[in-house]
Amino acid sequence: MNERKPESSTQTPVSMQVCPWWCCFTFDNFLRRWLQNPTRVVRPYLKTGDKVLDVGPGMGYFSIPLAKLVGDSGRVIAADLQPQMLNAIQRRAIKAGVEKRIQLHRCRPDQIGVSEKVDFALAFWMVHEVPDKARFLAEIASIVKPGGLFLLCEPKVHVTGQAFAATLQTALKFGFKVVAKPPIFISQAVLLKKP
Ligand SMILES: C[S@@+](CC[C@H](N)C(=O)[O-])C[C@H]1O[C@@H](n2cnc3c(N)ncnc32)[C@H](O)[C@@H]1O
């Protein structure tokens, strides 16, 4: 595990919109794994050696499978606002034996702050928590390599179809093109490509 050690403090105030860290325990359970298997969701978009950004990873529901899929030559940057999430990912990565493939990164509320370029970015059930979506999506567009993919997925429960369409329109302004709209359980999703 590299780049930084996750801290136990919460120096950056986290807005009311952000899913509290204790709530993310409920996001990893047998039922979700059965209905929305993380490996099956992301496997089609990855190859060995890829560099991946999992932004808003929570406790690593996708980060750990992503790390397994990219292999020893790949890297997953798990970038979250909340140190509790990063600490949980660290523990789970060690348990899964993939800690060397995961780079933990603490974001600021207004900036992801990742300088490396990635082949694949994932923003799963988190964009609705970001106050300035245009700024956030512009930053994702700057992080994804030309030819790289971005899977944007929002929950149907909190995010209306209209709100999702507005987020997609914003992403398109930053140069992304729609490649597919994969069906994902209780979600609305779009696979975007940077030309
Ligand atoms: C609802 S959880 C989703 C977790 C995970 N992607 C999943 O599908 O299980 C949303 C996560 O996004 C993080 N988050 C919210 N706003 C963020 C931001 N601006 N930058 C980085 N992470 C953010 C929260 O801290 C939380 O871990």
PDB file of C-alpha atoms and ligand atoms in Angstrom:
ATOM      1  CA  MET A   1       0.000   0.000   0.000  1.00  0.00           C
ATOM      2  CA  ASN A   2       1.603   3.268  -0.953  1.00  0.00           C
ATOM      3  CA  GLU A   3       1.325   7.044  -1.280  1.00  0.00           C
ATOM      4  CA  ARG A   4      -0.076   7.830   2.148  1.00  0.00           C
ATOM      5  CA  LYS A   5      -1.150   6.310   5.412  1.00  0.00           C
ATOM      6  CA  PRO A   6      -4.832   6.911   6.141  1.00  0.00           C
ATOM      7  CA  GLU A   7      -5.260   8.958   9.293  1.00  0.00           C
ATOM      8  CA  SER A   8      -7.754   8.339  12.025  1.00  0.00           C
ATOM      9  CA  SER A   9      -8.648  12.020  12.322  1.00  0.00           C
ATOM     10  CA  THR A  10     -11.332  13.805  10.335  1.00  0.00           C
ATOM     11  CA  GLN A  11      -9.560  17.113   9.658  1.00  0.00           C
ATOM     12  CA  THR A  12     -11.757  17.957   6.675  1.00  0.00           C
ATOM     13  CA  PRO A  13     -15.396  18.544   7.604  1.00  0.00           C
ATOM     14  CA  VAL A  14     -17.563  16.208   5.588  1.00  0.00           C
ATOM     15  CA  SER A  15     -20.833  17.656   4.282  1.00  0.00           C
ATOM     16  CA  MET A  16     -24.260  16.361   5.286  1.00  0.00           C
ATOM     17  CA  GLN A  17     -24.675  14.978   1.768  1.00  0.00           C
ATOM     18  CA  VAL A  18     -21.908  12.435   2.265  1.00  0.00           C
ATOM     19  CA  CYS A  19     -22.769   8.902   3.291  1.00  0.00           C
ATOM     20  CA  PRO A  20     -21.471   8.503   6.883  1.00  0.00           C
ATOM     21  CA  TRP A  21     -18.667   5.952   7.279  1.00  0.00           C
ATOM     22  CA  TRP A  22     -20.670   3.670   9.601  1.00  0.00           C
ATOM     23  CA  CYS A  23     -23.427   3.403   6.996  1.00  0.00           C
ATOM     24  CA  CYS A  24     -21.025   1.800   4.495  1.00  0.00           C
ATOM     25  CA  PHE A  25     -20.926  -1.376   6.606  1.00  0.00           C
ATOM     26  CA  THR A  26     -24.409  -2.011   5.267  1.00  0.00           C
ATOM     27  CA  PHE A  27     -23.155  -1.719   1.667  1.00  0.00           C
ATOM     28  CA  ASP A  28     -21.289  -4.977   1.725  1.00  0.00           C
ATOM     29  CA  ASN A  29     -23.493  -7.949   2.333  1.00  0.00           C
ATOM     30  CA  PHE A  30     -24.483 -11.267   0.846  1.00  0.00           C
ATOM     31  CA  LEU A  31     -27.577  -9.892  -0.862  1.00  0.00           C
ATOM     32  CA  ARG A  32     -25.720  -7.082  -2.629  1.00  0.00           C
ATOM     33  CA  ARG A  33     -22.955  -9.463  -3.711  1.00  0.00           C
ATOM     34  CA  TRP A  34     -25.574 -11.778  -5.162  1.00  0.00           C
ATOM     35  CA  LEU A  35     -27.621  -9.111  -6.960  1.00  0.00           C
ATOM     36  CA  GLN A  36     -24.794  -6.739  -7.871  1.00  0.00           C
ATOM     37  CA  ASN A  37     -21.643  -8.814  -7.923  1.00  0.00           C
ATOM     38  CA  PRO A  38     -18.718  -6.338  -7.998  1.00  0.00           C
ATOM     39  CA  THR A  39     -16.418  -8.547 -10.062  1.00  0.00           C
ATOM     40  CA  ARG A  40     -19.101  -9.127 -12.698  1.00  0.00           C
ATOM     41  CA  VAL A  41     -19.869  -5.394 -12.852  1.00  0.00           C
ATOM     42  CA  VAL A  42     -16.296  -4.241 -13.584  1.00  0.00           C
ATOM     43  CA  ARG A  43     -14.560  -7.240 -15.211  1.00  0.00           C
ATOM     44  CA  PRO A  44     -15.606  -6.387 -18.804  1.00  0.00           C
ATOM     45  CA  TYR A  45     -13.727  -3.065 -18.652  1.00  0.00           C
ATOM     46  CA  LEU A  46     -10.378  -4.189 -17.266  1.00  0.00           C
ATOM     47  CA  LYS A  47      -7.205  -5.888 -18.324  1.00  0.00           C
ATOM     48  CA  THR A  48      -4.150  -7.019 -16.425  1.00  0.00           C
ATOM     49  CA  GLY A  49      -1.822  -4.135 -15.662  1.00  0.00           C
ATOM     50  CA  ASP A  50      -4.486  -1.428 -15.773  1.00  0.00           C
ATOM     51  CA  LYS A  51      -4.319   1.598 -13.527  1.00  0.00           C
ATOM     52  CA  VAL A  52      -7.728   2.282 -12.006  1.00  0.00           C
ATOM     53  CA  LEU A  53      -9.334   5.068  -9.991  1.00  0.00           C
ATOM     54  CA  ASP A  54     -12.112   4.019  -7.601  1.00  0.00           C
ATOM     55  CA  VAL A  55     -13.438   7.352  -6.379  1.00  0.00           C
ATOM     56  CA  GLY A  56     -15.772   7.285  -3.391  1.00  0.00           C
ATOM     57  CA  PRO A  57     -14.927   3.631  -2.766  1.00  0.00           C
ATOM     58  CA  GLY A  58     -16.527   3.465   0.685  1.00  0.00           C
ATOM     59  CA  MET A  59     -15.085   0.422   2.390  1.00  0.00           C
ATOM     60  CA  GLY A  60     -13.834  -1.058  -0.860  1.00  0.00           C
ATOM     61  CA  TYR A  61     -16.785  -3.044  -2.192  1.00  0.00           C
ATOM     62  CA  PHE A  62     -15.264  -2.550  -5.672  1.00  0.00           C
ATOM     63  CA  SER A  63     -11.649  -1.684  -4.763  1.00  0.00           C
ATOM     64  CA  ILE A  64     -10.744  -5.208  -3.612  1.00  0.00           C
ATOM     65  CA  PRO A  65     -12.201  -7.000  -6.690  1.00  0.00           C
ATOM     66  CA  LEU A  66     -10.629  -4.330  -8.923  1.00  0.00           C
ATOM     67  CA  ALA A  67      -7.234  -5.012  -7.334  1.00  0.00           C
ATOM     68  CA  LYS A  68      -7.649  -8.748  -7.943  1.00  0.00           C
ATOM     69  CA  LEU A  69      -8.576  -8.149 -11.593  1.00  0.00           C
ATOM     70  CA  VAL A  70      -5.674  -5.833 -12.491  1.00  0.00           C
ATOM     71  CA  GLY A  71      -3.069  -8.265 -11.181  1.00  0.00           C
ATOM     72  CA  ASP A  72       0.372  -7.581  -9.754  1.00  0.00           C
ATOM     73  CA  SER A  73       1.287  -5.177 -12.540  1.00  0.00           C
ATOM     74  CA  GLY A  74      -1.850  -3.070 -12.043  1.00  0.00           C
ATOM     75  CA  ARG A  75      -2.810  -0.428  -9.476  1.00  0.00           C
ATOM     76  CA  VAL A  76      -6.053   0.754  -7.905  1.00  0.00           C
ATOM     77  CA  ILE A  77      -6.213   4.251  -6.472  1.00  0.00           C
ATOM     78  CA  ALA A  78      -8.929   4.214  -3.811  1.00  0.00           C
ATOM     79  CA  ALA A  79      -9.801   7.882  -3.266  1.00  0.00           C
ATOM     80  CA  ASP A  80     -12.257   8.884  -0.553  1.00  0.00           C
ATOM     81  CA  LEU A  81     -12.973  11.862   1.665  1.00  0.00           C
ATOM     82  CA  GLN A  82     -13.325   9.861   4.843  1.00  0.00           C
ATOM     83  CA  PRO A  83     -10.298   8.353   6.588  1.00  0.00           C
ATOM     84  CA  GLN A  84     -12.506   5.660   8.144  1.00  0.00           C
ATOM     85  CA  MET A  85     -13.224   4.359   4.636  1.00  0.00           C
ATOM     86  CA  LEU A  86      -9.533   4.323   3.735  1.00  0.00           C
ATOM     87  CA  ASN A  87      -8.635   2.540   6.971  1.00  0.00           C
ATOM     88  CA  ALA A  88     -11.276  -0.114   6.278  1.00  0.00           C
ATOM     89  CA  ILE A  89      -9.962  -0.617   2.725  1.00  0.00           C
ATOM     90  CA  GLN A  90      -6.454  -1.023   4.075  1.00  0.00           C
ATOM     91  CA  ARG A  91      -7.568  -3.734   6.517  1.00  0.00           C
ATOM     92  CA  ARG A  92      -9.596  -5.536   3.872  1.00  0.00           C
ATOM     93  CA  ALA A  93      -6.829  -5.300   1.265  1.00  0.00           C
ATOM     94  CA  ILE A  94      -4.351  -6.903   3.672  1.00  0.00           C
ATOM     95  CA  LYS A  95      -6.845  -9.682   4.399  1.00  0.00           C
ATOM     96  CA  ALA A  96      -7.340 -10.261   0.662  1.00  0.00           C
ATOM     97  CA  GLY A  97      -3.569 -10.161  -0.031  1.00  0.00           C
ATOM     98  CA  VAL A  98      -3.847  -7.256  -2.484  1.00  0.00           C
ATOM     99  CA  GLU A  99      -2.495  -4.400  -0.359  1.00  0.00           C
ATOM    100  CA  LYS A 100       0.471  -3.804  -2.702  1.00  0.00           C
ATOM    101  CA  ARG A 101      -1.921  -3.138  -5.572  1.00  0.00           C
ATOM    102  CA  ILE A 102      -3.968  -0.496  -3.744  1.00  0.00           C
ATOM    103  CA  GLN A 103      -2.934   3.109  -3.307  1.00  0.00           C
ATOM    104  CA  LEU A 104      -5.000   4.987  -0.715  1.00  0.00           C
ATOM    105  CA  HIS A 105      -5.727   8.626  -1.359  1.00  0.00           C
ATOM    106  CA  ARG A 106      -7.654  11.087   0.772  1.00  0.00           C
ATOM    107  CA  CYS A 107      -9.641  13.582  -1.316  1.00  0.00           C
ATOM    108  CA  ARG A 108     -10.693  17.067  -0.350  1.00  0.00           C
ATOM    109  CA  PRO A 109     -14.433  17.756  -0.598  1.00  0.00           C
ATOM    110  CA  ASP A 110     -13.809  20.051  -3.591  1.00  0.00           C
ATOM    111  CA  GLN A 111     -10.951  18.163  -5.257  1.00  0.00           C
ATOM    112  CA  ILE A 112     -10.082  14.536  -5.962  1.00  0.00           C
ATOM    113  CA  GLY A 113      -6.434  15.546  -6.178  1.00  0.00           C
ATOM    114  CA  VAL A 114      -5.070  12.527  -8.064  1.00  0.00           C
ATOM    115  CA  SER A 115      -2.300  13.511 -10.473  1.00  0.00           C
ATOM    116  CA  GLU A 116      -1.777  10.142 -12.176  1.00  0.00           C
ATOM    117  CA  LYS A 117      -3.643   9.106 -15.320  1.00  0.00           C
ATOM    118  CA  VAL A 118      -5.798   5.982 -15.300  1.00  0.00           C
ATOM    119  CA  ASP A 119      -7.161   3.459 -17.800  1.00  0.00           C
ATOM    120  CA  PHE A 120     -10.446   3.063 -15.968  1.00  0.00           C
ATOM    121  CA  ALA A 121     -12.318   5.237 -13.464  1.00  0.00           C
ATOM    122  CA  LEU A 122     -15.251   4.120 -11.363  1.00  0.00           C
ATOM    123  CA  ALA A 123     -17.666   6.440  -9.555  1.00  0.00           C
ATOM    124  CA  PHE A 124     -20.228   4.099  -8.045  1.00  0.00           C
ATOM    125  CA  TRP A 125     -23.152   5.448  -6.019  1.00  0.00           C
ATOM    126  CA  MET A 126     -21.225   8.576  -5.063  1.00  0.00           C
ATOM    127  CA  VAL A 127     -21.644  11.446  -7.579  1.00  0.00           C
ATOM    128  CA  HIS A 128     -24.960  12.500  -5.982  1.00  0.00           C
ATOM    129  CA  GLU A 129     -22.930  13.259  -2.832  1.00  0.00           C
ATOM    130  CA  VAL A 130     -20.648  15.689  -4.666  1.00  0.00           C
ATOM    131  CA  PRO A 131     -21.888  19.305  -4.457  1.00  0.00           C
ATOM    132  CA  ASP A 132     -20.053  20.618  -7.538  1.00  0.00           C
ATOM    133  CA  LYS A 133     -20.582  17.880 -10.105  1.00  0.00           C
ATOM    134  CA  ALA A 134     -19.196  19.891 -13.034  1.00  0.00           C
ATOM    135  CA  ARG A 135     -15.893  20.450 -11.304  1.00  0.00           C
ATOM    136  CA  PHE A 136     -15.757  16.817 -10.202  1.00  0.00           C
ATOM    137  CA  LEU A 137     -16.494  15.453 -13.700  1.00  0.00           C
ATOM    138  CA  ALA A 138     -13.983  17.839 -15.273  1.00  0.00           C
ATOM    139  CA  GLU A 139     -11.366  16.444 -12.910  1.00  0.00           C
ATOM    140  CA  ILE A 140     -12.314  12.849 -13.774  1.00  0.00           C
ATOM    141  CA  ALA A 141     -11.968  13.756 -17.467  1.00  0.00           C
ATOM    142  CA  SER A 142      -8.463  15.051 -16.785  1.00  0.00           C
ATOM    143  CA  ILE A 143      -7.481  11.853 -14.919  1.00  0.00           C
ATOM    144  CA  VAL A 144      -8.753   9.306 -17.488  1.00  0.00           C
ATOM    145  CA  LYS A 145      -6.233   8.588 -20.269  1.00  0.00           C
ATOM    146  CA  PRO A 146      -7.259   9.086 -23.907  1.00  0.00           C
ATOM    147  CA  GLY A 147      -9.015   5.855 -24.859  1.00  0.00           C
ATOM    148  CA  GLY A 148      -9.773   5.157 -21.186  1.00  0.00           C
ATOM    149  CA  LEU A 149     -13.162   4.301 -19.713  1.00  0.00           C
ATOM    150  CA  PHE A 150     -15.296   5.800 -16.969  1.00  0.00           C
ATOM    151  CA  LEU A 151     -18.196   3.890 -15.395  1.00  0.00           C
ATOM    152  CA  LEU A 152     -20.644   6.287 -13.771  1.00  0.00           C
ATOM    153  CA  CYS A 153     -23.315   4.574 -11.723  1.00  0.00           C
ATOM    154  CA  GLU A 154     -25.939   6.103  -9.459  1.00  0.00           C
ATOM    155  CA  PRO A 155     -28.587   4.497  -7.256  1.00  0.00           C
ATOM    156  CA  LYS A 156     -32.184   4.580  -8.485  1.00  0.00           C
ATOM    157  CA  VAL A 157     -33.398   5.183  -4.937  1.00  0.00           C
ATOM    158  CA  HIS A 158     -31.778   8.587  -4.297  1.00  0.00           C
ATOM    159  CA  VAL A 159     -31.221   9.846  -7.830  1.00  0.00           C
ATOM    160  CA  THR A 160     -34.052  10.573 -10.240  1.00  0.00           C
ATOM    161  CA  GLY A 161     -33.762   9.767 -13.935  1.00  0.00           C
ATOM    162  CA  GLN A 162     -33.756  13.497 -14.626  1.00  0.00           C
ATOM    163  CA  ALA A 163     -30.903  14.154 -12.194  1.00  0.00           C
ATOM    164  CA  PHE A 164     -28.889  11.295 -13.711  1.00  0.00           C
ATOM    165  CA  ALA A 165     -29.506  12.628 -17.230  1.00  0.00           C
ATOM    166  CA  ALA A 166     -28.267  16.064 -16.096  1.00  0.00           C
ATOM    167  CA  THR A 167     -25.096  14.515 -14.634  1.00  0.00           C
ATOM    168  CA  LEU A 168     -24.525  12.622 -17.883  1.00  0.00           C
ATOM    169  CA  GLN A 169     -24.958  15.805 -19.953  1.00  0.00           C
ATOM    170  CA  THR A 170     -22.340  17.482 -17.762  1.00  0.00           C
ATOM    171  CA  ALA A 171     -19.921  14.569 -18.271  1.00  0.00           C
ATOM    172  CA  LEU A 172     -20.399  14.807 -22.054  1.00  0.00           C
ATOM    173  CA  LYS A 173     -19.361  18.481 -21.948  1.00  0.00           C
ATOM    174  CA  PHE A 174     -15.920  17.358 -20.801  1.00  0.00           C
ATOM    175  CA  GLY A 175     -15.402  15.217 -23.890  1.00  0.00           C
ATOM    176  CA  PHE A 176     -16.689  11.814 -22.792  1.00  0.00           C
ATOM    177  CA  LYS A 177     -18.672   9.720 -25.285  1.00  0.00           C
ATOM    178  CA  VAL A 178     -21.336   7.180 -24.325  1.00  0.00           C
ATOM    179  CA  VAL A 179     -20.233   3.614 -25.077  1.00  0.00           C
ATOM    180  CA  ALA A 180     -22.925   1.602 -23.274  1.00  0.00           C
ATOM    181  CA  LYS A 181     -25.622   1.714 -20.643  1.00  0.00           C
ATOM    182  CA  PRO A 182     -24.966  -1.482 -18.698  1.00  0.00           C
ATOM    183  CA  PRO A 183     -27.858  -2.872 -16.671  1.00  0.00           C
ATOM    184  CA  ILE A 184     -26.873  -2.842 -12.990  1.00  0.00           C
ATOM    185  CA  PHE A 185     -29.240  -3.823 -10.180  1.00  0.00           C
ATOM    186  CA  ILE A 186     -31.216  -0.879  -8.677  1.00  0.00           C
ATOM    187  CA  SER A 187     -28.924   1.508 -10.510  1.00  0.00           C
ATOM    188  CA  GLN A 188     -28.642   3.714 -13.546  1.00  0.00           C
ATOM    189  CA  ALA A 189     -25.286   3.405 -15.227  1.00  0.00           C
ATOM    190  CA  VAL A 190     -23.391   4.688 -18.208  1.00  0.00           C
ATOM    191  CA  LEU A 191     -20.029   3.595 -19.585  1.00  0.00           C
ATOM    192  CA  LEU A 192     -18.142   6.582 -20.981  1.00  0.00           C
ATOM    193  CA  LYS A 193     -15.010   6.714 -23.086  1.00  0.00           C
ATOM    194  CA  LYS A 194     -12.495   9.484 -23.465  1.00  0.00           C
ATOM    195  CA  PRO A 195     -11.656   9.749 -27.176  1.00  0.00           C
TER     196      PRO A 195
HETATM  197  C1  LIG B   1     -22.676   5.653  -0.848  1.00  0.00           C
HETATM  198  S1  LIG B   1     -20.926   5.420  -0.616  1.00  0.00           S
HETATM  199  C2  LIG B   1     -20.571   4.341  -1.991  1.00  0.00           C
HETATM  200  C3  LIG B   1     -19.394   3.446  -1.728  1.00  0.00           C
HETATM  201  C4  LIG B   1     -18.989   2.478  -2.835  1.00  0.00           C
HETATM  202  N1  LIG B   1     -18.665   3.132  -4.091  1.00  0.00           N
HETATM  203  C5  LIG B   1     -20.010   1.392  -3.037  1.00  0.00           C
HETATM  204  O1  LIG B   1     -20.590   1.317  -4.126  1.00  0.00           O
HETATM  205  O2  LIG B   1     -20.205   0.603  -2.111  1.00  0.00           O
HETATM  206  C6  LIG B   1     -20.285   6.992  -1.188  1.00  0.00           C
HETATM  207  C7  LIG B   1     -18.808   7.193  -0.890  1.00  0.00           C
HETATM  208  O3  LIG B   1     -18.365   8.362  -1.603  1.00  0.00           O
HETATM  209  C8  LIG B   1     -17.503   9.116  -0.759  1.00  0.00           C
HETATM  210  N2  LIG B   1     -17.505  10.504  -1.235  1.00  0.00           N
HETATM  211  C9  LIG B   1     -18.520  11.398  -1.219  1.00  0.00           C
HETATM  212  N3  LIG B   1     -18.141  12.551  -1.787  1.00  0.00           N
HETATM  213  C10 LIG B   1     -16.858  12.385  -2.188  1.00  0.00           C
HETATM  214  C11 LIG B   1     -15.900  13.227  -2.847  1.00  0.00           C
HETATM  215  N4  LIG B   1     -16.193  14.473  -3.195  1.00  0.00           N
HETATM  216  N5  LIG B   1     -14.678  12.722  -3.115  1.00  0.00           N
HETATM  217  C12 LIG B   1     -14.376  11.448  -2.745  1.00  0.00           C
HETATM  218  N6  LIG B   1     -15.221  10.612  -2.111  1.00  0.00           N
HETATM  219  C13 LIG B   1     -16.447  11.072  -1.840  1.00  0.00           C
HETATM  220  C14 LIG B   1     -18.085   8.925   0.637  1.00  0.00           C
HETATM  221  O4  LIG B   1     -17.146   9.205   1.650  1.00  0.00           O
HETATM  222  C15 LIG B   1     -18.483   7.424   0.577  1.00  0.00           C
HETATM  223  O5  LIG B   1     -17.401   6.606   0.919  1.00  0.00           O
END
